[in-house]
PDB file of C-alpha atoms in Angstrom:
ATOM      1  CA  MET Y   1     -49.234  15.683 -70.319  1.00 49.00           C
ATOM      2  CA  VAL Y   2     -49.976  12.867 -67.794  1.00 53.00           C
ATOM      3  CA  ASP Y   3     -51.127  13.932 -64.427  1.00 62.00           C
ATOM      4  CA  ARG Y   4     -48.898  11.951 -61.987  1.00 80.00           C
ATOM      5  CA  GLN Y   5     -50.158  11.562 -58.375  1.00 92.00           C
ATOM      6  CA  LEU Y   6     -47.824  11.421 -55.332  1.00 95.00           C
ATOM      7  CA  CYS Y   7     -47.799   8.151 -53.432  1.00 97.00           C
ATOM      8  CA  ARG Y   8     -50.249   8.035 -50.526  1.00 96.00           C
ATOM      9  CA  CYS Y   9     -47.351   6.738 -48.222  1.00 97.00           C
ATOM     10  CA  GLY Y  10     -45.792  10.259 -48.068  1.00 95.00           C
ATOM     11  CA  SER Y  11     -42.543   9.306 -49.591  1.00 95.00           C
ATOM     12  CA  GLY Y  12     -42.851  12.245 -52.032  1.00 95.00           C
ATOM     13  CA  LEU Y  13     -42.401   9.873 -55.016  1.00 96.00           C
ATOM     14  CA  GLU Y  14     -44.927   9.255 -57.735  1.00 96.00           C
ATOM     15  CA  GLU Y  15     -47.159   6.414 -56.848  1.00 95.00           C
ATOM     16  CA  GLU Y  16     -46.136   4.224 -59.848  1.00 94.00           C
ATOM     17  CA  ASN Y  17     -42.470   4.617 -58.880  1.00 95.00           C
ATOM     18  CA  CYS Y  18     -43.246   3.860 -55.167  1.00 97.00           C
ATOM     19  CA  CYS Y  19     -45.958   1.581 -53.493  1.00 98.00           C
ATOM     20  CA  LEU Y  20     -47.910   0.613 -56.534  1.00 97.00           C
ATOM     21  CA  LYS Y  21     -45.100  -1.415 -58.125  1.00 97.00           C
ATOM     22  CA  TYR Y  22     -45.017  -3.587 -54.842  1.00 98.00           C
ATOM     23  CA  ILE Y  23     -48.857  -3.791 -54.554  1.00 98.00           C
ATOM     24  CA  PHE Y  24     -49.423  -4.792 -58.121  1.00 96.00           C
ATOM     25  CA  GLY Y  25     -46.460  -7.280 -58.205  1.00 93.00           C
ATOM     26  CA  VAL Y  26     -43.867  -5.669 -60.328  1.00 91.00           C
ATOM     27  CA  THR Y  27     -41.254  -6.301 -57.559  1.00 96.00           C
ATOM     28  CA  HIS Y  28     -41.035  -6.838 -53.781  1.00 97.00           C
ATOM     29  CA  ALA Y  29     -40.317  -4.104 -51.318  1.00 98.00           C
ATOM     30  CA  PRO Y  30     -36.602  -3.818 -50.764  1.00 98.00           C
ATOM     31  CA  THR Y  31     -36.799  -2.754 -47.140  1.00 98.00           C
ATOM     32  CA  ALA Y  32     -38.920  -3.097 -44.124  1.00 98.00           C
ATOM     33  CA  GLU Y  33     -39.830   0.500 -44.394  1.00 98.00           C
ATOM     34  CA  ALA Y  34     -40.694   0.207 -47.954  1.00 98.00           C
ATOM     35  CA  LEU Y  35     -43.040  -2.719 -47.109  1.00 98.00           C
ATOM     36  CA  MET Y  36     -44.575  -0.763 -44.257  1.00 98.00           C
ATOM     37  CA  ARG Y  37     -45.289   2.270 -46.670  1.00 98.00           C
ATOM     38  CA  SER Y  38     -46.781  -0.099 -49.287  1.00 98.00           C
ATOM     39  CA  ARG Y  39     -48.993  -1.843 -46.520  1.00 98.00           C
ATOM     40  CA  TYR Y  40     -50.285   1.556 -45.483  1.00 98.00           C
ATOM     41  CA  THR Y  41     -51.150   2.390 -49.215  1.00 97.00           C
ATOM     42  CA  ALA Y  42     -52.725  -1.024 -49.534  1.00 97.00           C
ATOM     43  CA  TYR Y  43     -54.999  -0.202 -46.658  1.00 95.00           C
ATOM     44  CA  VAL Y  44     -55.786   3.176 -48.375  1.00 95.00           C
ATOM     45  CA  LEU Y  45     -56.699   1.381 -51.498  1.00 94.00           C
ATOM     46  CA  ALA Y  46     -58.341  -1.649 -49.779  1.00 93.00           C
ATOM     47  CA  GLN Y  47     -55.928  -4.143 -51.386  1.00 95.00           C
ATOM     48  CA  LYS Y  48     -56.576  -6.887 -48.930  1.00 94.00           C
ATOM     49  CA  ASP Y  49     -54.822  -9.544 -51.098  1.00 95.00           C
ATOM     50  CA  TYR Y  50     -51.610  -7.658 -50.980  1.00 97.00           C
ATOM     51  CA  LEU Y  51     -51.896  -7.042 -47.132  1.00 97.00           C
ATOM     52  CA  LEU Y  52     -52.417 -10.828 -46.583  1.00 97.00           C
ATOM     53  CA  ALA Y  53     -49.674 -11.844 -49.027  1.00 97.00           C
ATOM     54  CA  THR Y  54     -47.118  -9.534 -47.184  1.00 98.00           C
ATOM     55  CA  TRP Y  55     -48.038 -10.911 -43.746  1.00 98.00           C
ATOM     56  CA  SER Y  56     -46.037 -13.745 -42.141  1.00 98.00           C
ATOM     57  CA  GLU Y  57     -47.922 -16.955 -42.331  1.00 96.00           C
ATOM     58  CA  LYS Y  58     -47.237 -17.422 -38.531  1.00 96.00           C
ATOM     59  CA  THR Y  59     -49.210 -14.346 -37.608  1.00 96.00           C
ATOM     60  CA  ARG Y  60     -51.619 -13.734 -40.630  1.00 96.00           C
ATOM     61  CA  PRO Y  61     -55.339 -13.773 -40.086  1.00 94.00           C
ATOM     62  CA  GLU Y  62     -57.352 -16.038 -42.315  1.00 93.00           C
ATOM     63  CA  ALA Y  63     -59.224 -13.144 -43.803  1.00 89.00           C
ATOM     64  CA  LEU Y  64     -59.400  -9.286 -43.622  1.00 89.00           C
ATOM     65  CA  ASN Y  65     -62.656  -7.478 -43.941  1.00 83.00           C
ATOM     66  CA  LEU Y  66     -61.704  -3.850 -44.915  1.00 83.00           C
ATOM     67  CA  ASP Y  67     -65.247  -2.998 -45.869  1.00 71.00           C
ATOM     68  CA  ALA Y  68     -66.584  -3.487 -42.372  1.00 60.00           C
ATOM     69  CA  THR Y  69     -64.697  -0.485 -41.071  1.00 63.00           C
ATOM     70  CA  LYS Y  70     -65.435   2.751 -42.773  1.00 82.00           C
ATOM     71  CA  ILE Y  71     -62.110   4.372 -42.432  1.00 89.00           C
ATOM     72  CA  SER Y  72     -60.664   7.221 -44.508  1.00 91.00           C
ATOM     73  CA  TRP Y  73     -56.830   7.209 -44.202  1.00 93.00           C
ATOM     74  CA  LYS Y  74     -55.314  10.666 -44.039  1.00 93.00           C
ATOM     75  CA  GLY Y  75     -51.535  10.325 -43.706  1.00 93.00           C
ATOM     76  CA  LEU Y  76     -48.461   8.284 -42.669  1.00 95.00           C
ATOM     77  CA  THR Y  77     -45.513   9.417 -40.650  1.00 94.00           C
ATOM     78  CA  ILE Y  78     -42.472   7.159 -40.246  1.00 95.00           C
ATOM     79  CA  CYS Y  79     -41.115   7.880 -36.752  1.00 94.00           C
ATOM     80  CA  ARG Y  80     -38.133   5.631 -36.873  1.00 95.00           C
ATOM     81  CA  THR Y  81     -36.683   2.425 -38.468  1.00 97.00           C
ATOM     82  CA  GLN Y  82     -34.328  -0.147 -36.938  1.00 97.00           C
ATOM     83  CA  ALA Y  83     -32.492  -2.438 -39.300  1.00 98.00           C
ATOM     84  CA  GLY Y  84     -34.755  -3.744 -42.164  1.00 98.00           C
ATOM     85  CA  ALA Y  85     -32.360  -2.998 -44.895  1.00 97.00           C
ATOM     86  CA  LYS Y  86     -30.611  -5.247 -47.495  1.00 94.00           C
ATOM     87  CA  GLY Y  87     -28.786  -8.067 -45.627  1.00 95.00           C
ATOM     88  CA  ASP Y  88     -30.815  -7.736 -42.455  1.00 98.00           C
ATOM     89  CA  GLN Y  89     -33.123 -10.658 -41.417  1.00 98.00           C
ATOM     90  CA  ARG Y  90     -35.322  -8.440 -39.119  1.00 98.00           C
ATOM     91  CA  GLY Y  91     -36.552  -4.974 -39.044  1.00 98.00           C
ATOM     92  CA  LEU Y  92     -38.687  -2.550 -36.943  1.00 98.00           C
ATOM     93  CA  VAL Y  93     -40.720   0.473 -38.269  1.00 98.00           C
ATOM     94  CA  GLU Y  94     -42.428   2.819 -35.891  1.00 96.00           C
ATOM     95  CA  PHE Y  95     -45.161   4.836 -37.581  1.00 96.00           C
ATOM     96  CA  ILE Y  96     -48.237   6.975 -36.978  1.00 93.00           C
ATOM     97  CA  ALA Y  97     -51.177   6.639 -39.365  1.00 94.00           C
ATOM     98  CA  SER Y  98     -53.899   9.257 -39.208  1.00 91.00           C
ATOM     99  CA  TYR Y  99     -57.457   8.416 -40.216  1.00 90.00           C
ATOM    100  CA  GLU Y 100     -60.956   9.571 -40.021  1.00 90.00           C
ATOM    101  CA  ALA Y 101     -63.794   7.226 -38.767  1.00 87.00           C
ATOM    102  CA  ALA Y 102     -67.370   8.087 -38.057  1.00 85.00           C
ATOM    103  CA  GLY Y 103     -66.572  11.744 -38.551  1.00 86.00           C
ATOM    104  CA  LYS Y 104     -63.726  11.797 -35.939  1.00 88.00           C
ATOM    105  CA  MET Y 105     -60.042  12.114 -36.528  1.00 87.00           C
ATOM    106  CA  SER Y 106     -57.750   9.631 -34.866  1.00 88.00           C
ATOM    107  CA  GLN Y 107     -54.186   7.920 -35.122  1.00 90.00           C
ATOM    108  CA  VAL Y 108     -52.630   4.566 -34.900  1.00 92.00           C
ATOM    109  CA  HIS Y 109     -49.176   4.653 -33.408  1.00 93.00           C
ATOM    110  CA  GLU Y 110     -47.380   1.331 -33.755  1.00 96.00           C
ATOM    111  CA  SER Y 111     -44.072  -0.265 -33.654  1.00 97.00           C
ATOM    112  CA  SER Y 112     -44.143  -2.966 -36.308  1.00 98.00           C
ATOM    113  CA  ARG Y 113     -41.885  -6.061 -36.783  1.00 98.00           C
ATOM    114  CA  PHE Y 114     -40.734  -7.501 -40.073  1.00 98.00           C
ATOM    115  CA  ILE Y 115     -38.786 -10.462 -41.107  1.00 98.00           C
ATOM    116  CA  TYR Y 116     -36.910 -11.211 -44.290  1.00 98.00           C
ATOM    117  CA  ASP Y 117     -38.040 -14.569 -45.517  1.00 96.00           C
ATOM    118  CA  GLN Y 118     -37.765 -16.291 -48.971  1.00 93.00           C
ATOM    119  CA  ASP Y 119     -36.296 -13.181 -50.601  1.00 95.00           C
ATOM    120  CA  ARG Y 120     -38.806 -10.764 -49.424  1.00 97.00           C
ATOM    121  CA  TRP Y 121     -39.887  -8.625 -46.427  1.00 98.00           C
ATOM    122  CA  LEU Y 122     -43.011  -9.687 -44.485  1.00 98.00           C
ATOM    123  CA  TYR Y 123     -44.922  -8.046 -41.749  1.00 98.00           C
ATOM    124  CA  VAL Y 124     -44.954 -10.064 -38.580  1.00 98.00           C
ATOM    125  CA  ASP Y 125     -46.823  -7.996 -35.915  1.00 97.00           C
ATOM    126  CA  GLY Y 126     -46.720  -4.857 -33.980  1.00 96.00           C
ATOM    127  CA  ASP Y 127     -47.164  -3.084 -30.592  1.00 95.00           C
ATOM    128  CA  ILE Y 128     -49.562  -0.210 -30.328  1.00 93.00           C
ATOM    129  CA  ILE Y 129     -47.888   2.712 -28.576  1.00 89.00           C
ATOM    130  CA  THR Y 130     -50.065   4.846 -26.332  1.00 83.00           C
ATOM    131  CA  ASP Y 131     -48.857   8.306 -25.312  1.00 64.00           C
ATOM    132  CA  LYS Y 132     -49.505   8.894 -21.612  1.00 53.00           C
ATOM    133  CA  LYS Y 133     -49.983  12.581 -22.557  1.00 52.00           C
ATOM    134  CA  ASN Y 134     -53.097  13.686 -24.441  1.00 48.00           C
ATOM    135  CA  PRO Y 135     -52.571  12.514 -28.081  1.00 57.00           C
ATOM    136  CA  ARG Y 136     -54.331  15.729 -29.175  1.00 57.00           C
ATOM    137  CA  ASN Y 137     -51.297  17.587 -28.036  1.00 63.00           C
ATOM    138  CA  ALA Y 138     -48.981  15.509 -30.206  1.00 66.00           C
ATOM    139  CA  MET Y 139     -47.743  16.714 -33.570  1.00 64.00           C
ATOM    140  CA  CYS Y 140     -49.991  15.810 -36.327  1.00 64.00           C
ATOM    141  CA  SER Y 141     -48.835  13.001 -38.538  1.00 57.00           C
ATOM    142  CA  CYS Y 142     -50.046  14.688 -41.778  1.00 60.00           C
ATOM    143  CA  GLY Y 143     -46.825  16.735 -41.827  1.00 59.00           C
ATOM    144  CA  SER Y 144     -48.402  20.146 -41.372  1.00 66.00           C
ATOM    145  CA  GLY Y 145     -46.087  20.965 -38.420  1.00 69.00           C
ATOM    146  CA  LYS Y 146     -49.179  21.725 -36.223  1.00 72.00           C
ATOM    147  CA  LYS Y 147     -50.355  19.893 -33.206  1.00 71.00           C
ATOM    148  CA  PHE Y 148     -53.023  17.241 -33.946  1.00 65.00           C
ATOM    149  CA  LYS Y 149     -55.733  19.184 -32.077  1.00 65.00           C
ATOM    150  CA  ARG Y 150     -55.165  22.239 -34.251  1.00 69.00           C
ATOM    151  CA  CYS Y 151     -54.880  20.287 -37.605  1.00 67.00           C
ATOM    152  CA  CYS Y 152     -56.574  16.972 -38.414  1.00 62.00           C
ATOM    153  CA  GLY Y 153     -57.891  16.502 -34.894  1.00 60.00           C
ATOM    154  CA  GLN Y 154     -60.502  19.328 -35.376  1.00 56.00           C
ATOM    155  CA  VAL Y 155     -64.087  18.192 -35.470  1.00 46.00           C
TER     156      VAL Y 155
END
């Protein structure tokens, strides 16, 4: 029996039927949300070529150095999507990604913009969302149902 791993993006699907087929070039992500999930998984797997290839050439950096930042990605929560489906030209995906760096848990909360160009979705850019309340009191993005300070935010 083959041990199947669930995808790191949190979709609940097996990884080969989810983000890996996009990352390893079997097909393109069909929606902005699918691209967002696959880009998160690419960060987890340090697949910088995929990250650069799925970034709009208008905003893409010349290079990514994923080795310089010692980050361990812990979970992804999609907060909302706006457009970004078949037939749309633009999409927006708001997400929270939890990570550990230098022994401390933290989160990135971003509203990302995507465009559909040359028959595929591309990441354009995003706005970081800062909660005026203490983020430790926010719900943890790992899906536990606990507050961040009582879950992944414990040091």
